[in-house]
Coordinates of C-alpha atoms in Angstrom, one line a residue:
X1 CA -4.4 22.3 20.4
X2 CA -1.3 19.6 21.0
X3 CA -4.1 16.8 21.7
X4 CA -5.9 18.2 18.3
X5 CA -2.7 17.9 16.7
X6 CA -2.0 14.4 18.3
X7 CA -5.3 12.9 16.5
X8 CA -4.0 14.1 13.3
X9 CA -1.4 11.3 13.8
X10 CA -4.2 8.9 14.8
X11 CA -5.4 5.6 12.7
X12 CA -8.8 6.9 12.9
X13 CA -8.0 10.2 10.9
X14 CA -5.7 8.5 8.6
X15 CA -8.4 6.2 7.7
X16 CA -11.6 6.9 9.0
X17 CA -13.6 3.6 9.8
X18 CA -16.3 4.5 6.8
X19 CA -13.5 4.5 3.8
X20 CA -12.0 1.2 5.4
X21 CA -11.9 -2.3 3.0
X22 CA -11.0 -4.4 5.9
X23 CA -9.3 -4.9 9.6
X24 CA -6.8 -2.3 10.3
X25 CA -3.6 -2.2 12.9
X26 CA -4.3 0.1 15.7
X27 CA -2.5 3.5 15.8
X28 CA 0.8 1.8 17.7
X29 CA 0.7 -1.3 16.0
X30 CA 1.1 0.4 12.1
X31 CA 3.5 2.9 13.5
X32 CA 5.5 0.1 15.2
X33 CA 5.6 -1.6 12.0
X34 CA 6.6 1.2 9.7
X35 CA 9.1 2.5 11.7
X36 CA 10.8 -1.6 12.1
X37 CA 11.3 -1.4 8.6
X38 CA 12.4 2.0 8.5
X39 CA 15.6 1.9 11.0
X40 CA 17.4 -1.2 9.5
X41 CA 17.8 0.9 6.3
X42 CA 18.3 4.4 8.0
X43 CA 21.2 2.8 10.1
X44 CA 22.8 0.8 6.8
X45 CA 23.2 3.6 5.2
X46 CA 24.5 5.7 8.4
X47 CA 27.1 3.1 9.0
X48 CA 27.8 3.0 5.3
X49 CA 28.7 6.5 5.6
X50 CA 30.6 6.3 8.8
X51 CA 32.8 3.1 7.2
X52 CA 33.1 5.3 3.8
X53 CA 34.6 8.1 6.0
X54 CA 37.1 6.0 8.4
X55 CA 38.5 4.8 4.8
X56 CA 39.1 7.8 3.4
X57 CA 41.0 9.4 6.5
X58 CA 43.2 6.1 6.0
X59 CA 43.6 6.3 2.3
X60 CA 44.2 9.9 2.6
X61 CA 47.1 9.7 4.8
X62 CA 49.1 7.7 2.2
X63 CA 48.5 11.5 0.0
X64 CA 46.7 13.5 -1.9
X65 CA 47.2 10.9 -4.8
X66 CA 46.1 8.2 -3.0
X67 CA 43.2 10.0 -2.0
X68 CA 42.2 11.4 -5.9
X69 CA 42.7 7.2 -7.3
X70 CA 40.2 6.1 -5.1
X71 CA 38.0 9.3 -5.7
X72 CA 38.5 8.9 -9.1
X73 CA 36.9 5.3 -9.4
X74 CA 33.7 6.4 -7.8
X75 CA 32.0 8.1 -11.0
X76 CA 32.2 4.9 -13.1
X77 CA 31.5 2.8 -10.3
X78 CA 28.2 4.9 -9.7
X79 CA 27.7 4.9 -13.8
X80 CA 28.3 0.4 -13.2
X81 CA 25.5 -0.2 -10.5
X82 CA 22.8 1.8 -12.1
X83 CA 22.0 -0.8 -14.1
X84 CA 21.3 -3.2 -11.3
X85 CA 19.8 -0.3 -9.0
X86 CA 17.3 0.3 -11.8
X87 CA 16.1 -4.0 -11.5
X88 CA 16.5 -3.7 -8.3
X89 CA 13.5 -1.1 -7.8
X90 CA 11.7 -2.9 -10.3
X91 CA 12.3 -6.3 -7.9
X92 CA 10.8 -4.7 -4.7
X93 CA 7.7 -3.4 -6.3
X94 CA 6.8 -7.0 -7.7
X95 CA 7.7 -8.8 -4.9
X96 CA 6.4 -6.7 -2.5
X97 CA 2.8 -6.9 -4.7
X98 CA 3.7 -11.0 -5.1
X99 CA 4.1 -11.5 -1.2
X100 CA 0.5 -9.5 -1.0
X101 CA -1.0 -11.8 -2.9
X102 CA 0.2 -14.6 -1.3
X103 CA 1.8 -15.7 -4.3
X104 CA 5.2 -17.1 -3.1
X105 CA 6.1 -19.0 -6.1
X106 CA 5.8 -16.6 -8.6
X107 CA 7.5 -14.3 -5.5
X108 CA 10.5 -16.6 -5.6
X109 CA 10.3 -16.9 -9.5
X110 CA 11.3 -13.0 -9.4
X111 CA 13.9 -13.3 -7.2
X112 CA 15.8 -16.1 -9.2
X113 CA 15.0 -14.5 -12.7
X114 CA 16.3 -11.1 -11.0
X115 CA 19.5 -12.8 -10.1
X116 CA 20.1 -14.7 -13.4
X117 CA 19.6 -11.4 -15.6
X118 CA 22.3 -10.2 -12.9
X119 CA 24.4 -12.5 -14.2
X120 CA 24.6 -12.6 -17.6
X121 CA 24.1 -8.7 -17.7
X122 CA 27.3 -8.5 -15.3
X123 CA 30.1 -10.9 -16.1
X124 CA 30.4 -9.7 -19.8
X125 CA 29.7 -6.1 -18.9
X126 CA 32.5 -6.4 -15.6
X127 CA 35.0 -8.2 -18.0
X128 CA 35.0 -5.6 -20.5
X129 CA 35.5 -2.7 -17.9
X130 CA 38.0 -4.7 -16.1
X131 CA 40.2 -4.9 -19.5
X132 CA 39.4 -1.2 -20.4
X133 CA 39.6 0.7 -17.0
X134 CA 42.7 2.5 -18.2
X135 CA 41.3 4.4 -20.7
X136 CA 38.1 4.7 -18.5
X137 CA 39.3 6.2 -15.7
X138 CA 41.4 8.6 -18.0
X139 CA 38.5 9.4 -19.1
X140 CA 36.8 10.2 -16.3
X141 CA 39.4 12.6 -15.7
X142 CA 42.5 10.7 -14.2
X143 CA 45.9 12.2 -13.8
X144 CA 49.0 10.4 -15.2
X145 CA 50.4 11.0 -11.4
X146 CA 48.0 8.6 -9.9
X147 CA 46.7 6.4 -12.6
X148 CA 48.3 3.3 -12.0
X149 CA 47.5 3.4 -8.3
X150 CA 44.1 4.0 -9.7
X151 CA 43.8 1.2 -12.0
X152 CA 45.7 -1.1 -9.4
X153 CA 42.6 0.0 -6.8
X154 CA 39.9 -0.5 -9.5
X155 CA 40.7 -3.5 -10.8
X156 CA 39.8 -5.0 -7.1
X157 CA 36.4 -3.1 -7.3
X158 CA 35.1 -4.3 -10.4
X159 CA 36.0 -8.0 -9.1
X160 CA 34.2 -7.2 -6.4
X161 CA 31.3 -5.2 -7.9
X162 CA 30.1 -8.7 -9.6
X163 CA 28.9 -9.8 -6.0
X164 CA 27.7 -6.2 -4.8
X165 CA 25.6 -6.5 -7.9
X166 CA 23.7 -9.6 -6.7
X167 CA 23.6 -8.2 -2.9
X168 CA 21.7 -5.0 -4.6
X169 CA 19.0 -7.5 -5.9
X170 CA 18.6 -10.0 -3.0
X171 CA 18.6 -7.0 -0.8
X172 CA 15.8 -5.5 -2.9
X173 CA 13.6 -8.8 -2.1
X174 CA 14.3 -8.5 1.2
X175 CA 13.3 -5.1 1.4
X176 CA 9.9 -6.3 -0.6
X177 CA 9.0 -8.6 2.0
X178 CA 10.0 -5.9 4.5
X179 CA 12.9 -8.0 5.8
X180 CA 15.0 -4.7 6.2
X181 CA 16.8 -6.3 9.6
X182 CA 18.9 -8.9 7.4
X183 CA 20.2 -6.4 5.0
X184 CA 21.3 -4.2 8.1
X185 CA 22.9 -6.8 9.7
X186 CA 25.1 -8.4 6.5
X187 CA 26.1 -5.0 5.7
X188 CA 26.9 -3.8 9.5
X189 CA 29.1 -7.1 9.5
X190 CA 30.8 -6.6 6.2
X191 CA 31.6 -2.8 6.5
X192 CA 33.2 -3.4 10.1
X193 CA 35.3 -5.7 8.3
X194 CA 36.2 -3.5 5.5
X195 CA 37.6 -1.1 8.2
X196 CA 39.7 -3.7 10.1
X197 CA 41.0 -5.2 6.8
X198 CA 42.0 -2.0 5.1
X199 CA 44.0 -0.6 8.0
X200 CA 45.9 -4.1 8.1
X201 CA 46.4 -3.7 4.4
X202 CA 47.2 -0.3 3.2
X203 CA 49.9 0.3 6.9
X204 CA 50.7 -3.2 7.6
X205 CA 50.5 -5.6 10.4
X206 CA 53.1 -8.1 11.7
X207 CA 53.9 -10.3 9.2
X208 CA 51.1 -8.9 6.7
X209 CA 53.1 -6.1 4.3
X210 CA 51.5 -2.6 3.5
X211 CA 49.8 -2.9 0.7
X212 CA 48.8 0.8 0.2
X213 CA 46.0 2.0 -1.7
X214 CA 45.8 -2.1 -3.4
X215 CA 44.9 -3.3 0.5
X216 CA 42.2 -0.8 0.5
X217 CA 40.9 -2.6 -2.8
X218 CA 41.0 -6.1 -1.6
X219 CA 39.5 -5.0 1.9
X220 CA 36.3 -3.4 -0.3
X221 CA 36.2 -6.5 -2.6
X222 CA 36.5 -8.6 0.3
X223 CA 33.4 -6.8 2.0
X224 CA 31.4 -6.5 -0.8
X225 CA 32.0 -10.6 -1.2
X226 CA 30.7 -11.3 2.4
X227 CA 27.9 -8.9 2.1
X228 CA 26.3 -10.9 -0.8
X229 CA 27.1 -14.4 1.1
X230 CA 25.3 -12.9 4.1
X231 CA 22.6 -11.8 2.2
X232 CA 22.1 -15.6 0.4
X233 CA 22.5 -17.0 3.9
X234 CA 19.6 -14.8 5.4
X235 CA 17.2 -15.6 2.5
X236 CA 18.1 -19.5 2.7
X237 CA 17.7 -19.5 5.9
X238 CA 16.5 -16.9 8.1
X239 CA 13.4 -15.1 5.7
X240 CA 10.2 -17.2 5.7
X241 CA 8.8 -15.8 2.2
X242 CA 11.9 -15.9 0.1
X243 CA 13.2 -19.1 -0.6
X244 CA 15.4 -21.0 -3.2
X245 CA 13.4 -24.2 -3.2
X246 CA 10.6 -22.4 -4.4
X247 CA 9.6 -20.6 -7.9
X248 CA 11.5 -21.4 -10.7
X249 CA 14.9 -19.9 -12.5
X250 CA 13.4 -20.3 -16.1
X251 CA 12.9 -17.1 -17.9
X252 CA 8.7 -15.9 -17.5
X253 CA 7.6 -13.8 -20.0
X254 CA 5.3 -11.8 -17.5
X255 CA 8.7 -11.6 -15.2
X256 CA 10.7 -10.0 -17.7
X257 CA 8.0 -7.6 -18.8
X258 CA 7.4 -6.1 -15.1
X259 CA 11.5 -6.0 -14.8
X260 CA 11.4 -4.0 -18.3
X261 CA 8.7 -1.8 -17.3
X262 CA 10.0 -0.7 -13.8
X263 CA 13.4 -1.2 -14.5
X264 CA 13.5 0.6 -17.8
X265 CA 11.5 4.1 -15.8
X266 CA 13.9 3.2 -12.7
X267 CA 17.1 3.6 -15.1
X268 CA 15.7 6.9 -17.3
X269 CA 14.9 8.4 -13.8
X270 CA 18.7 7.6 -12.2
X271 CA 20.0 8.4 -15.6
X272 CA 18.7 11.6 -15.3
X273 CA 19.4 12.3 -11.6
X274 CA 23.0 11.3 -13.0
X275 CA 23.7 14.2 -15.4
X276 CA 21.6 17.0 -13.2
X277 CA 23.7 16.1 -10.1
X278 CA 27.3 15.8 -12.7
X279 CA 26.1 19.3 -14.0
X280 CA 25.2 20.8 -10.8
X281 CA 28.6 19.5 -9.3
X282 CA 30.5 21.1 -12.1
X283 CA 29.1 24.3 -11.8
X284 CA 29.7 24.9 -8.2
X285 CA 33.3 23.9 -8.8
X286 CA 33.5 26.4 -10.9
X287 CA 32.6 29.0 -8.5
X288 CA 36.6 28.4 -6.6
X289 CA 38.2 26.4 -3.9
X290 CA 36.1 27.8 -0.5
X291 CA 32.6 27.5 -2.1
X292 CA 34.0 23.6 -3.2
X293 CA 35.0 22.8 0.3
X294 CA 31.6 24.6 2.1
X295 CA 29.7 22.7 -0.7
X296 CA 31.3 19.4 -0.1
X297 CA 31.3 19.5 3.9
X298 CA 27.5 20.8 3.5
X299 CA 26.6 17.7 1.1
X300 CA 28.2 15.4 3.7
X301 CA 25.8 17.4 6.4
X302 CA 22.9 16.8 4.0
X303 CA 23.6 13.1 3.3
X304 CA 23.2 12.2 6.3
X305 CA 19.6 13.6 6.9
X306 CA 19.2 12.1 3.5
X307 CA 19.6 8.4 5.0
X308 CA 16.9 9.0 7.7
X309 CA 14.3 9.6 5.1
X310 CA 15.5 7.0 2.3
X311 CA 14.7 4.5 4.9
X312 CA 10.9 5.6 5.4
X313 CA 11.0 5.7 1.8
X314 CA 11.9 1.8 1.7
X315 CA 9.2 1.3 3.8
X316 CA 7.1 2.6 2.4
X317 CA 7.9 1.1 -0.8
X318 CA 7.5 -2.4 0.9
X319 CA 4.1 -1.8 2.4
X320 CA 2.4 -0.1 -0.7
X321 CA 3.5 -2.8 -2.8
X322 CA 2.1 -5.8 0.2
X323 CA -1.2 -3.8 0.7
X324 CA -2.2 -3.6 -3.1
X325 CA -1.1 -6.9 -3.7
X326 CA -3.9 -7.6 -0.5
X327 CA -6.8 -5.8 -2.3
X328 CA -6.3 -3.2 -0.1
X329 CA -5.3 0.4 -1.7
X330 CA -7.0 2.1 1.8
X331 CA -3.9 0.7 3.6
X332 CA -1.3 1.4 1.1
X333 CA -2.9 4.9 1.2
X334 CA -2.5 5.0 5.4
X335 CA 0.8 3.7 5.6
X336 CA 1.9 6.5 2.6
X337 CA 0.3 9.0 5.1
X338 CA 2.2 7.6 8.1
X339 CA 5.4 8.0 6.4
X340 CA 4.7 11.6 5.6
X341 CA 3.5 12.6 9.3
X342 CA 6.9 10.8 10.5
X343 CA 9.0 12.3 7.7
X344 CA 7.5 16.0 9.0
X345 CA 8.8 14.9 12.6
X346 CA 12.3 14.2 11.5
X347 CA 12.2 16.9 9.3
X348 CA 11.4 19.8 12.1
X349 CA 14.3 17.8 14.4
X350 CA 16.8 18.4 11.3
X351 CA 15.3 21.7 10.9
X352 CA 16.5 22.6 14.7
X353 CA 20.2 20.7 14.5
X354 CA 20.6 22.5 11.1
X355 CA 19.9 25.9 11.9
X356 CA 21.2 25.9 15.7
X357 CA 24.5 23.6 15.3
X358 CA 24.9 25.8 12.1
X359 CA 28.5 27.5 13.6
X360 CA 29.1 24.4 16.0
X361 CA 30.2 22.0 13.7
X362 CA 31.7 24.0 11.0
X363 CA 34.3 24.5 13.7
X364 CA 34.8 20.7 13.9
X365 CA 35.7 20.6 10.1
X366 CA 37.6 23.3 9.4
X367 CA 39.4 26.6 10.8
X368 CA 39.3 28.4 7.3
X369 CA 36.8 31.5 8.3
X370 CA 35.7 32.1 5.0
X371 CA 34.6 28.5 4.9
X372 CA 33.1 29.0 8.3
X373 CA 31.2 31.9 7.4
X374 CA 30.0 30.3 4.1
X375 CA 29.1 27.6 5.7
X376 CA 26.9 28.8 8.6
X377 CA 24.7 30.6 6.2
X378 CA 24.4 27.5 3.9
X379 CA 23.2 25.2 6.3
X380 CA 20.3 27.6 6.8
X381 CA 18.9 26.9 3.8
X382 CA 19.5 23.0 4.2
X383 CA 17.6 23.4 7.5
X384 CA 14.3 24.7 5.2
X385 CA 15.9 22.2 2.4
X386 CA 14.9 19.4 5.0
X387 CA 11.2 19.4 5.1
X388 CA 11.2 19.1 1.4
X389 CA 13.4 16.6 0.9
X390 CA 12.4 14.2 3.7
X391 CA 8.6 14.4 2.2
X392 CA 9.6 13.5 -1.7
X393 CA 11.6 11.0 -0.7
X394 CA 8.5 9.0 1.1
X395 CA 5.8 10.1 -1.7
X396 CA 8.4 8.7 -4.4
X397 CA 8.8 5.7 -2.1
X398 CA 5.0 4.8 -2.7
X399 CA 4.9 6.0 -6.2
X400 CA 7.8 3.1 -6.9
X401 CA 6.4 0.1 -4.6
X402 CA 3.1 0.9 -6.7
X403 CA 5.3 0.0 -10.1
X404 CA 4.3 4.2 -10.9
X405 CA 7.9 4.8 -11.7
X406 CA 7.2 5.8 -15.2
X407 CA 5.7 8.9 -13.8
X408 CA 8.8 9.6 -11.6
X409 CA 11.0 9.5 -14.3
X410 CA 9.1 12.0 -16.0
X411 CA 9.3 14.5 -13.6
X412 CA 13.0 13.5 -13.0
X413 CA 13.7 14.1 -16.3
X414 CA 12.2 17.8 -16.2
X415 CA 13.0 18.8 -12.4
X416 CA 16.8 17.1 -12.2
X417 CA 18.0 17.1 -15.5
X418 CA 16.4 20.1 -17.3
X419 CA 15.3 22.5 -14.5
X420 CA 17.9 22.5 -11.7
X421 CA 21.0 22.8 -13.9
X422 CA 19.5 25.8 -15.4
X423 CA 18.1 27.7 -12.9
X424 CA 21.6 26.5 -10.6
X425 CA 23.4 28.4 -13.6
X426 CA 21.1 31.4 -13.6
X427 CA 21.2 32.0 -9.9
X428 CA 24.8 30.8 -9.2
X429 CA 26.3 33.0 -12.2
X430 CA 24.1 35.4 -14.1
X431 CA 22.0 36.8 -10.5
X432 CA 25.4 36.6 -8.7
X433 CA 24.4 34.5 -6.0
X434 CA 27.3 32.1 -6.1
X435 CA 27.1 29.1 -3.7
X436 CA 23.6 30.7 -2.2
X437 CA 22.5 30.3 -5.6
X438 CA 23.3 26.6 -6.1
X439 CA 21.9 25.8 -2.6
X440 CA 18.5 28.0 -3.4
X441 CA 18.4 26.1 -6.6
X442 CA 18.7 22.6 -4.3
X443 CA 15.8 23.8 -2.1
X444 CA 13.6 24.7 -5.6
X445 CA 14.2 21.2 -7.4
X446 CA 13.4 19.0 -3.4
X447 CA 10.2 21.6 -3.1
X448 CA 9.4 20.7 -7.0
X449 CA 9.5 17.0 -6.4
X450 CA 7.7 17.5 -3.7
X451 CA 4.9 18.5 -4.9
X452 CA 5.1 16.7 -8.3
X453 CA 5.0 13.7 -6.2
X454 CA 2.3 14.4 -3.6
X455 CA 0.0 15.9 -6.6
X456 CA 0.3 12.2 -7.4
X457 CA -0.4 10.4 -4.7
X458 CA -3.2 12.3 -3.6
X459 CA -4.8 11.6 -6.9
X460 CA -4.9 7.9 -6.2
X461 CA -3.8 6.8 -9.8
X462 CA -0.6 5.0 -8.3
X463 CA -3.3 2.6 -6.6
X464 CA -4.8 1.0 -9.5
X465 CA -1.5 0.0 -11.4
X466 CA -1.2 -3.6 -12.6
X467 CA 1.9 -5.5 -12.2

C-alpha cells in the first residue's frame, strides 16, 4: 500500500510518458527544484514574522499606547501597498512567461516599466498621505491619547514605504525567474537589522538617546531602504536573466496592457480579501475580550502555517508562468500537481502539531483558563482548516503565474467578500456559535476556494491564456 502510495508522488504518474510534449526532470530532480524555490519564500516570511514579533514586545514595553500607534498604522499601510501588490502579481506572471520564452529583452522591458509606473504612482500618492496622515489615522480609528506618537511613527513609514514599494516589484521579478534565494537573503539581512536598530533607538545606547516609538520608525524605514538596495544589487549583479542593460524603460503598449489586465484582477481580488477579512475581524471583536485574545493568538498560530504554503504557491507561480512560456502546458500542469502532493504533506504535519500541541502552547501564551480552554478547541478546527488552506493557496498560485487572475477575483469577490462575512454573522451570532462559529466559517470559505480553484485547474483553461 505505502509503495502504491509512493508512485502516486512519482513523475511517471504525474505525467505519464504518452501525454508528455517534451524531456522531463526525473522524479528528484522537479521535486528538488520546486521545493528550492519554495523555502526562500517560506523562510522570508517566517523571519518576517519572527522580526515583526521581537518589535512589538519592544514597542510594547514603552505601553499600551505605544503599542496601539504602531498598531494603528498598519491598516493604511496594508490599504498603501495594495496597489503595488496588485502589479506586482501581474509582473511575475509576465516575466515568468517572458523568461520561458527566452525573451529577455522584453523580460527586462517589464521589469523597468514595472518600476517606473512604481514611481510616478508612488511619490505623489506617498506625498499626499505623508501631509494628511493625521486625519488618516483618526480615521482609522486613532485615539487622541496616542496620536501624535502615531503620526511621529508613521511619518517614518510612509518615507520608507516609497522604497518597500520598489522591493515588492523587483522582488516579483525575481520570484518570476525563480530567483527566490536573493529575496530571502536581502530581507533576512534587512530585518536582523531592523531588530538591532530599533532596540538602540526606542531604549537607547551609549551616546545614542532613546528615541521611543520614533527609533522604531527610523529602524523600519531604515530596513525597508536596504531591503530595496539589496534587492537592485542582486538583480545587477547576481541574477543572470534580469538585467538593467537590457530591455528598455520606454512605456510599451503591450506592457502596460498585461500590467492592466493582471494587475487590475490582482487589485479587485486583494480589494475584496480586504473588506471580508476587515468585516470578519469586526465581528469577532464583537463577540468580547477572551474570544479577541483566543482569536488573535490562533491567527498568529494560523499565519505561520500560512507562510509554508504561500511559498509553494510562489513556486508554483514561477514555474507555470516559465513552462507555458516554453510551449509546454504538460509541465506547468506537473509542477501544479507537485505542489499539491507537497502542500497535502505539510498539511497532515500541521494537522498533527495543531491538534496534539493544541493545550501545549496555549500555556506558553497565556494563563487566562477561559482563553486556554477556548483556545484548545479552536485550534482543532485550524488543524482540519490546514488541508484546505495549504491546497488553495498552490491551485491559486498556478491560476496567477498563468495571468487567470481574473477568475480568482471572481471567486474572491463571492467567497471573501460576500459569503464568509455572512455566513461568519449567521453562525457567530444568530446559531450562537460565537468564536466556533467564526472559525467554522474560516474552514467553509478555505474549503470553498479550494475547490473553486481546483475545479479550475483541472479544466485546463488556465493553460491556454495569452499574455
Amino acid at each position: 500500500m505505502l509503495l502504491g502510495l509512493a508512485g502516486r508522488f512519482g513523475i511517471d504518474y504525474i505525467l505519464p510518458p504518452a501525454k508528455r510534449l517534451g524531456p522531463v526532470p526525473t522524479t528528484k530532480e522537479i521535486y528538488k527544484e520546486y521545493i528550492d524555490v519554495a523555502w526562500p519564500a517560506t523562510m522570508q516570511g517566517l523571519l518576517l514574522q519572527l522580526m515583526t514579533a521581537i518589535n512589538l514586545a519592544m514597542v510594547g514595553a514603552l505601553g499600551a499606547d505605544a503599542l496601539a500607534a504602531v498598531g494603528i498604522m498598519s491598516q493604511p499601510l496594508m490599504v498603501m501597498l495594495v496597489f503595488v501588490r496588485s502589479a506586482a502579481i501581474a509582473i511575475t506572471a509576465i516575466v515568468a512567461r517572458r523568461k520561458g520564452e527566452e525573451d529577455y529583452e522584453t523580460m527586462n522591458s517589464v521589469l523597468k516599466q514595472g518600476v517606473l509606473l512604481t514611481v510616478l504612482f508612488y511619490v505623489p500618492l506617498l506625498c499626499i498621505c505623508f501631509y494628511l496622515l493625521n486625519p488618516i489615522l483618526t480615521f482609522a480609528g486613532a485615539q487622541a491619547s496616542y496620536i501624535d506618537e502615531a503620526v511621529a511613527y508613521g511619518q517614518f513609514i510612509i518615507i520608507g514605504l516609497f522604497f518597500s514599494a520598489l522591493g515588492v516589484m523587483l522582488g516579483a521579478a525575481l520570484i518570476g525567474v525563480g530567483n527566490t534565494k536573493a529575496i530571502f537573503k536581502a530581507n533576512a539581512i534587512g530585518n536582523v537589522l531592523n531588530v538591532v536598530m530599533s532596540f538602540t533607538l526606542i531604549y537607547g545606547l551609549g551616546p545614542i538617546p532613546a528615541l521611543g516609538i520614533k527609533g522604531a520608525g527610523i529602524a523600519t524605514m531604515t530596513s525597508y531602504t536596504l531591503i530595496f538596495f539589496l534587492l537592485l544589487y542582486a538583480i545587477h549583479a547576481k541574477d543572470s536573466h534580469l538585467s538593467w542593460h537590457r530591455g528598455s524603460w520606454k512605456f510599451n503598449r503591450e506592457i502596460l496592457q498585461g500590467i492592466y489586465y493582471i494587475g487590475g484582477s490582482s487589485l479587485g481580488e486583494q480589494a475584496f480579501e480586504r473588506f471580508g477579512m476587515f468585516a470578519y475581524t469586526k465581528m469577532v471583536a464583537s463577540l468580547g475580550v477572551v474570544a479577541l485574545a483566543t482569536h488573535h493568538i490562533c491567527m498568529n498560530f494560523i499565519d505561520i502555517f500560512y507562510y509554508f504554503a504561500m511559498g509553494l504557491s510562489y513556486s508554483g507561480a514561477s514555474y507555470t508562468g516559465q513552462s507555458l512560456g516554453k510551449k509546454r502546458p504538460d509541465l506547468a500542469e506537473a509542477y501544479g500537481k507537485i505542489g499539491v502532493r507537497i502542500a497535502l504533506i505539510i498539511s497532515v504535519i500541521g494537522f498533527v502539531l495543531y491538534f496534539g500541541l493544541r493545550n501545549v502552547v496555549f500555556d506558553i501564551f497565556t494563563q487566562d483558563r477561559l482563553v486556554w480552554q477556548l483556545g484548545a478547541d479552536i485550534m482543532i478546527l485550524m488543524a482540519f482548516a490546514s488541508f484546505p488552506q495549504a491546497l488553495q493557496l498552490v491551485y491559486s498560485g498556478v491560476l496567477k503565474g498563468a495571468g487567470d487572475n481574473f477568475y480568482v477575483m471572481k471567486y474572491s469577490l463571492f467567497v471573501i467578500a460576500i459569503f464568509r462575512p455572512i455566513i461568519t454573522y449567521l453562525l457567530c451570532f444568530t446559531w450562537g456559535f460565537g468564536l466556533y462559529g467564526a472559525w467554522i466559517a474560516l474552514l467553509i470559505d478555505q474549503s470553498m476556494r479550494t475547490a473553486f480553484s481546483g475545479w479550475r485547474f483541472r479544466s485546463g483553461v488556465w493553460q491556454h491564456i495569452k499574455i
